[in-house]
Every structure is written in structure tokens, then in C-alpha cells.
Amino acid sequence: MVARAARAADLADLDAGVSDCFACPRLVEWREEVARTRRAAFRDQEYWGRPVPGFGPADARIAILGLAPAAHGGNRTGRIFTGDRSGDVLFAALHRAGLANQPTSVAADDGLTLRDIRIFSAVRCAPPDNKPTPQERDTCAPWLHREVSLIRPTLRVVVALGAFAWAAWWPVLRQVYGLRPPSPRPVFGHGAHWSGTAAPDLLGSYHVSQQNTFTGRLTPKMLDDVFDQAKQLAGVD
């Protein structure tokens, strides 16, 4: 898996490799079990049931780094943040920011396109209880590192959704940019901002999960502010 990630020539090649990964037995078992049993509301749909690749243009100036696909969202539809409540919130915000052509993301063939932004996750398979292990994060890291390498020429800002994604970014500095991560690590928080001299700026946002959006911990205005700042830092109109 490490070798296949490293030799991916472009994003299409990388995405194909991601979709065919079987490196983590627990995640493979879970994603396939969910795809077999299905949620009642989707019983007539065929689930993707595989790792979920990134989504967005190769010349993105902004990246969104999430935790992992949702069991009945990305794991069902085959596209990150698609077909679940988290995606409803995220893509509505991206549409308001002028970074998506429509405010909804319900299926891989729904016509959604992104401008100046690419979305990917630290772990590419849906994990039980939405909780990947540190070992699974580290096993999956070569996919993340190669994806960032491929969009490095244009990438200016990374928005980390949640503390897990925030922590997953620091090894990227060493593996992709050849930089020593800051010590001590900057603390995650909504609106947190770290700026390096030879790497993309990093912005923190609470995750767009229902636990945050339904309780008011993350509001549309808070999310809009993060993307407004990301656009400003990235030089996106």
C-alpha cells in the first residue's frame, strides 16, 4: 500500500489505489458489513463499501481535511461527505462561499462540482462508531501524504475539521514539505490558525457532525467565517 501510494502519478491514479485498499482488517470488515446489512432507509441501494477517495480539482488552493467517511454517507455513495447530515451542512457552506456549484451533495452523479477546493480525510474507510484507531490513521497516512504532494503546487490553506484531522496534519509537514512540525503542537480549536513559512496555513474548525451542528456548537455563521478566512489566505475571490 505504501509503495502504491508513493508511485501514484496523478489524482486519478491515487483515487484508484485508495478505492482498492485492504490494509486495515477491522475497517475492511466494518465497511463491508455495513454495505451488506444497509440502513433501512437505503435498503434498495447498492453501497460503495470501499475506501472513499478525495474529491475536488487538482489545482485546489484550499483543502478540507476530515476524519473519515460516514458509514451510511461516503461508505454508501462513494463520495466523501455525500448523502449524510454532515455533508448537508458542509456543502451548503461551500456553496455560500462560492466554492461549490450547488448546496447539496446526495449522490456521486448529482452534478456537484467544486472550485478551488479539494476534500479528503485522514482515514479513508468508515470506522466503527466513527472512531479510527491511531494505528489505522498511521496506516492510511501514505494516501494523505501523496494526495497533498500532488496538489502541493497550488495548495495554500488546509481546513482541519476536528481535533483528529488537526493532529493528522503535522506528519504531513515532515513527509511532504520536509519541515519539522512545531513543538509543542498548536492546540486545536474552532478558528485556530497556524501559519508556516514554507507550508500551507492551517485553520481549525469544529467538525460538521450532528453532535456539533444540532447542539449549536457549530453554527452556519461560524463555518462561513472559517471559509471566508480560508479564501482570504488562499487568494481565492
Tab-separated table of C-alpha atoms in Angstrom:
chain	number	residue	atom	x	y	z
A	1	MET	CA	0.000	0.000	0.000
A	2	VAL	CA	2.793	2.440	0.890
A	3	ALA	CA	4.530	1.767	-2.418
A	4	ARG	CA	1.324	2.140	-4.412
A	5	ALA	CA	0.555	5.481	-2.778
A	6	ALA	CA	4.075	6.741	-3.411
A	7	ARG	CA	4.047	5.881	-7.103
A	8	ALA	CA	0.612	7.351	-7.891
A	9	ALA	CA	1.243	9.580	-10.893
A	10	ASP	CA	-1.810	11.802	-10.529
A	11	LEU	CA	-5.032	12.132	-8.561
A	12	ALA	CA	-6.929	9.667	-10.755
A	13	ASP	CA	-4.226	7.074	-10.155
A	14	LEU	CA	-4.229	7.820	-6.442
A	15	ASP	CA	-8.025	7.626	-6.203
A	16	ALA	CA	-7.995	4.228	-7.891
A	17	GLY	CA	-5.408	2.994	-5.412
A	18	VAL	CA	-7.353	4.316	-2.437
A	19	SER	CA	-10.526	2.585	-3.630
A	20	ASP	CA	-8.722	-0.753	-3.786
A	21	CYS	CA	-7.042	-0.648	-0.346
A	22	PHE	CA	-7.429	-3.531	2.132
A	23	ALA	CA	-4.688	-2.569	4.585
A	24	CYS	CA	-6.751	-2.363	7.804
A	25	PRO	CA	-8.652	-5.605	8.615
A	26	ARG	CA	-11.011	-4.042	11.168
A	27	LEU	CA	-12.043	-1.281	8.780
A	28	VAL	CA	-12.429	-3.658	5.841
A	29	GLU	CA	-14.711	-5.895	7.892
A	30	TRP	CA	-16.809	-2.969	9.110
A	31	ARG	CA	-17.219	-1.147	5.791
A	32	GLU	CA	-18.256	-4.383	4.064
A	33	GLU	CA	-20.622	-5.407	6.866
A	34	VAL	CA	-22.371	-2.032	6.675
A	35	ALA	CA	-22.641	-2.398	2.898
A	36	ARG	CA	-24.242	-5.836	3.270
A	37	THR	CA	-26.724	-5.064	6.033
A	38	ARG	CA	-27.554	-1.464	4.989
A	39	ARG	CA	-29.733	1.050	6.776
A	40	ALA	CA	-33.466	0.539	6.332
A	41	ALA	CA	-33.872	3.861	4.520
A	42	PHE	CA	-31.321	2.730	1.918
A	43	ARG	CA	-32.171	-0.966	1.712
A	44	ASP	CA	-32.753	-0.761	-2.054
A	45	GLN	CA	-29.428	0.948	-2.772
A	46	GLU	CA	-26.137	-0.713	-3.555
A	47	TYR	CA	-23.496	0.541	-1.136
A	48	TRP	CA	-19.993	1.527	-2.245
A	49	GLY	CA	-18.498	-0.344	0.737
A	50	ARG	CA	-14.881	0.567	-0.078
A	51	PRO	CA	-12.377	3.268	0.883
A	52	VAL	CA	-13.518	6.715	-0.217
A	53	PRO	CA	-11.110	8.834	-2.304
A	54	GLY	CA	-10.792	12.599	-2.224
A	55	PHE	CA	-12.987	14.923	-4.264
A	56	GLY	CA	-12.208	18.205	-5.986
A	57	PRO	CA	-9.921	19.751	-8.604
A	58	ALA	CA	-6.207	19.060	-8.880
A	59	ASP	CA	-5.375	22.773	-8.771
A	60	ALA	CA	-7.183	23.437	-5.486
A	61	ARG	CA	-5.818	26.256	-3.362
A	62	ILE	CA	-7.822	25.155	-0.313
A	63	ALA	CA	-8.147	21.649	1.137
A	64	ILE	CA	-10.575	20.300	3.707
A	65	LEU	CA	-9.174	17.510	5.855
A	66	GLY	CA	-11.820	15.416	7.591
A	67	LEU	CA	-11.744	12.440	9.929
A	68	ALA	CA	-13.189	9.503	7.939
A	69	PRO	CA	-16.193	8.662	5.735
A	70	ALA	CA	-19.581	8.080	7.337
A	71	ALA	CA	-20.933	4.526	7.340
A	72	HIS	CA	-24.141	5.468	5.506
A	73	GLY	CA	-22.771	8.563	3.771
A	74	GLY	CA	-19.492	8.214	1.894
A	75	ASN	CA	-19.396	4.477	2.500
A	76	ARG	CA	-22.789	4.264	0.755
A	77	THR	CA	-22.373	6.789	-2.053
A	78	GLY	CA	-18.641	6.520	-2.761
A	79	ARG	CA	-18.018	10.254	-2.387
A	80	ILE	CA	-16.719	11.982	0.709
A	81	PHE	CA	-19.317	13.881	2.806
A	82	THR	CA	-22.086	12.806	0.431
A	83	GLY	CA	-25.501	11.526	1.451
A	84	ASP	CA	-25.443	12.404	5.157
A	85	ARG	CA	-26.246	15.297	7.511
A	86	SER	CA	-22.613	16.352	7.838
A	87	GLY	CA	-22.395	16.775	4.092
A	88	ASP	CA	-25.627	18.772	4.076
A	89	VAL	CA	-24.007	21.326	6.372
A	90	LEU	CA	-20.603	21.335	4.694
A	91	PHE	CA	-21.716	21.720	1.086
A	92	ALA	CA	-24.304	24.348	1.962
A	93	ALA	CA	-21.441	26.359	3.462
A	94	LEU	CA	-19.198	25.767	0.446
A	95	HIS	CA	-21.993	26.931	-1.851
A	96	ARG	CA	-22.464	30.099	0.198
A	97	ALA	CA	-18.715	30.673	-0.093
A	98	GLY	CA	-18.794	30.256	-3.869
A	99	LEU	CA	-16.674	27.092	-3.704
A	100	ALA	CA	-19.400	24.649	-4.823
A	101	ASN	CA	-21.884	24.938	-7.685
A	102	GLN	CA	-24.787	23.637	-5.596
A	103	PRO	CA	-25.666	23.454	-1.887
A	104	THR	CA	-26.360	19.716	-1.720
A	105	SER	CA	-24.365	16.520	-2.139
A	106	VAL	CA	-26.619	13.472	-2.285
A	107	ALA	CA	-25.008	11.082	-4.788
A	108	ALA	CA	-21.790	10.709	-6.754
A	109	ASP	CA	-23.592	11.563	-10.003
A	110	ASP	CA	-25.614	14.556	-8.779
A	111	GLY	CA	-23.670	17.150	-10.781
A	112	LEU	CA	-21.777	18.676	-7.865
A	113	THR	CA	-18.512	20.387	-8.748
A	114	LEU	CA	-16.042	22.253	-6.564
A	115	ARG	CA	-13.956	25.339	-7.301
A	116	ASP	CA	-10.530	25.931	-5.738
A	117	ILE	CA	-11.101	23.323	-3.035
A	118	ARG	CA	-10.435	19.595	-2.578
A	119	ILE	CA	-11.815	17.423	0.223
A	120	PHE	CA	-10.214	14.310	1.696
A	121	SER	CA	-9.980	12.523	5.018
A	122	ALA	CA	-7.229	11.299	7.319
A	123	VAL	CA	-8.727	7.764	7.250
A	124	ARG	CA	-10.327	6.604	4.015
A	125	CYS	CA	-12.629	3.842	5.340
A	126	ALA	CA	-15.701	4.252	7.517
A	127	PRO	CA	-14.715	3.210	11.078
A	128	PRO	CA	-16.969	1.658	13.739
A	129	ASP	CA	-18.503	4.379	15.945
A	130	ASN	CA	-16.693	6.978	13.796
A	131	LYS	CA	-13.526	6.240	15.777
A	132	PRO	CA	-10.479	5.052	13.834
A	133	THR	CA	-7.525	3.914	15.904
A	134	PRO	CA	-4.142	5.684	15.871
A	135	GLN	CA	-2.704	2.641	14.080
A	136	GLU	CA	-5.370	2.887	11.358
A	137	ARG	CA	-4.657	6.599	10.987
A	138	ASP	CA	-0.942	5.910	10.576
A	139	THR	CA	-1.526	3.028	8.154
A	140	CYS	CA	-3.702	5.263	5.989
A	141	ALA	CA	-1.334	8.242	6.150
A	142	PRO	CA	0.589	7.478	2.913
A	143	TRP	CA	-2.580	8.157	0.906
A	144	LEU	CA	-2.940	11.553	2.589
A	145	HIS	CA	0.731	12.388	2.134
A	146	ARG	CA	0.683	11.563	-1.571
A	147	GLU	CA	-2.561	13.464	-2.150
A	148	VAL	CA	-1.097	16.591	-0.579
A	149	SER	CA	2.068	16.092	-2.627
A	150	LEU	CA	0.049	16.027	-5.840
A	151	ILE	CA	-1.813	19.269	-5.080
A	152	ARG	CA	1.155	20.924	-3.378
A	153	PRO	CA	1.928	23.341	-6.255
A	154	THR	CA	-1.328	25.244	-5.710
A	155	LEU	CA	-2.312	24.369	-2.118
A	156	ARG	CA	-2.275	27.378	0.215
A	157	VAL	CA	-4.685	26.603	3.064
A	158	VAL	CA	-5.890	23.468	4.858
A	159	VAL	CA	-9.060	23.469	6.956
A	160	ALA	CA	-8.965	20.689	9.554
A	161	LEU	CA	-12.413	19.524	10.640
A	162	GLY	CA	-11.964	18.441	14.237
A	163	ALA	CA	-9.045	17.607	16.520
A	164	PHE	CA	-8.343	14.245	14.836
A	165	ALA	CA	-7.763	15.904	11.458
A	166	TRP	CA	-5.771	18.704	13.110
A	167	ALA	CA	-3.411	16.115	14.644
A	168	ALA	CA	-3.178	14.198	11.364
A	169	TRP	CA	-1.799	17.252	9.576
A	170	TRP	CA	1.510	17.571	11.464
A	171	PRO	CA	3.172	14.447	9.984
A	172	VAL	CA	2.358	15.880	6.545
A	173	LEU	CA	4.753	18.725	7.220
A	174	ARG	CA	7.638	16.309	7.631
A	175	GLN	CA	6.684	13.804	4.929
A	176	VAL	CA	5.605	16.226	2.197
A	177	TYR	CA	7.284	19.547	2.975
A	178	GLY	CA	10.414	18.320	4.735
A	179	LEU	CA	9.657	20.538	7.716
A	180	ARG	CA	9.887	19.791	11.406
A	181	PRO	CA	6.404	20.048	12.964
A	182	PRO	CA	6.089	22.761	15.602
A	183	SER	CA	6.808	21.793	19.193
A	184	PRO	CA	4.705	21.977	21.220
A	185	ARG	CA	1.912	21.373	18.745
A	186	PRO	CA	-0.571	24.251	18.393
A	187	VAL	CA	-3.788	23.490	20.260
A	188	PHE	CA	-6.860	22.704	18.199
A	189	GLY	CA	-9.887	24.928	18.491
A	190	HIS	CA	-12.517	26.421	16.261
A	191	GLY	CA	-10.861	29.296	14.453
A	192	ALA	CA	-7.348	28.198	15.441
A	193	HIS	CA	-4.746	29.332	12.898
A	194	TRP	CA	-1.190	28.121	12.365
A	195	SER	CA	0.986	29.715	9.729
A	196	GLY	CA	4.222	28.219	8.450
A	197	THR	CA	6.773	29.834	6.186
A	198	ALA	CA	7.006	27.049	3.606
A	199	ALA	CA	3.750	25.131	4.050
A	200	PRO	CA	0.020	25.861	3.780
A	201	ASP	CA	-1.730	27.766	6.538
A	202	LEU	CA	-3.765	25.503	8.811
A	203	LEU	CA	-7.204	26.532	10.077
A	204	GLY	CA	-9.231	24.620	12.657
A	205	SER	CA	-12.987	24.153	12.582
A	206	TYR	CA	-15.311	22.085	14.695
A	207	HIS	CA	-16.378	19.050	12.727
A	208	VAL	CA	-19.655	19.309	10.798
A	209	SER	CA	-21.079	16.312	12.666
A	210	GLN	CA	-24.611	16.291	14.014
A	211	GLN	CA	-23.210	16.346	17.550
A	212	ASN	CA	-21.896	19.832	16.813
A	213	THR	CA	-24.444	21.253	14.374
A	214	PHE	CA	-27.581	20.008	16.153
A	215	THR	CA	-26.407	21.365	19.506
A	216	GLY	CA	-25.371	24.764	18.194
A	217	ARG	CA	-21.698	24.231	18.996
A	218	LEU	CA	-21.059	24.842	15.289
A	219	THR	CA	-23.351	27.335	13.553
A	220	PRO	CA	-23.555	28.247	9.860
A	221	LYS	CA	-22.054	31.649	10.669
A	222	MET	CA	-19.071	30.038	12.404
A	223	LEU	CA	-18.454	27.832	9.381
A	224	ASP	CA	-18.854	30.753	6.994
A	225	ASP	CA	-16.238	32.705	8.932
A	226	VAL	CA	-13.724	29.860	8.588
A	227	PHE	CA	-14.205	29.584	4.830
A	228	ASP	CA	-14.086	33.358	4.406
A	229	GLN	CA	-10.727	33.336	6.177
A	230	ALA	CA	-9.523	30.367	4.119
A	231	LYS	CA	-10.425	32.169	0.877
A	232	GLN	CA	-8.651	35.317	2.008
A	233	LEU	CA	-5.479	33.442	2.965
A	234	ALA	CA	-5.533	31.420	-0.262
A	235	GLY	CA	-6.185	34.393	-2.516
A	236	VAL	CA	-9.483	32.989	-3.766
A	237	ASP	CA	-12.051	35.529	-4.944
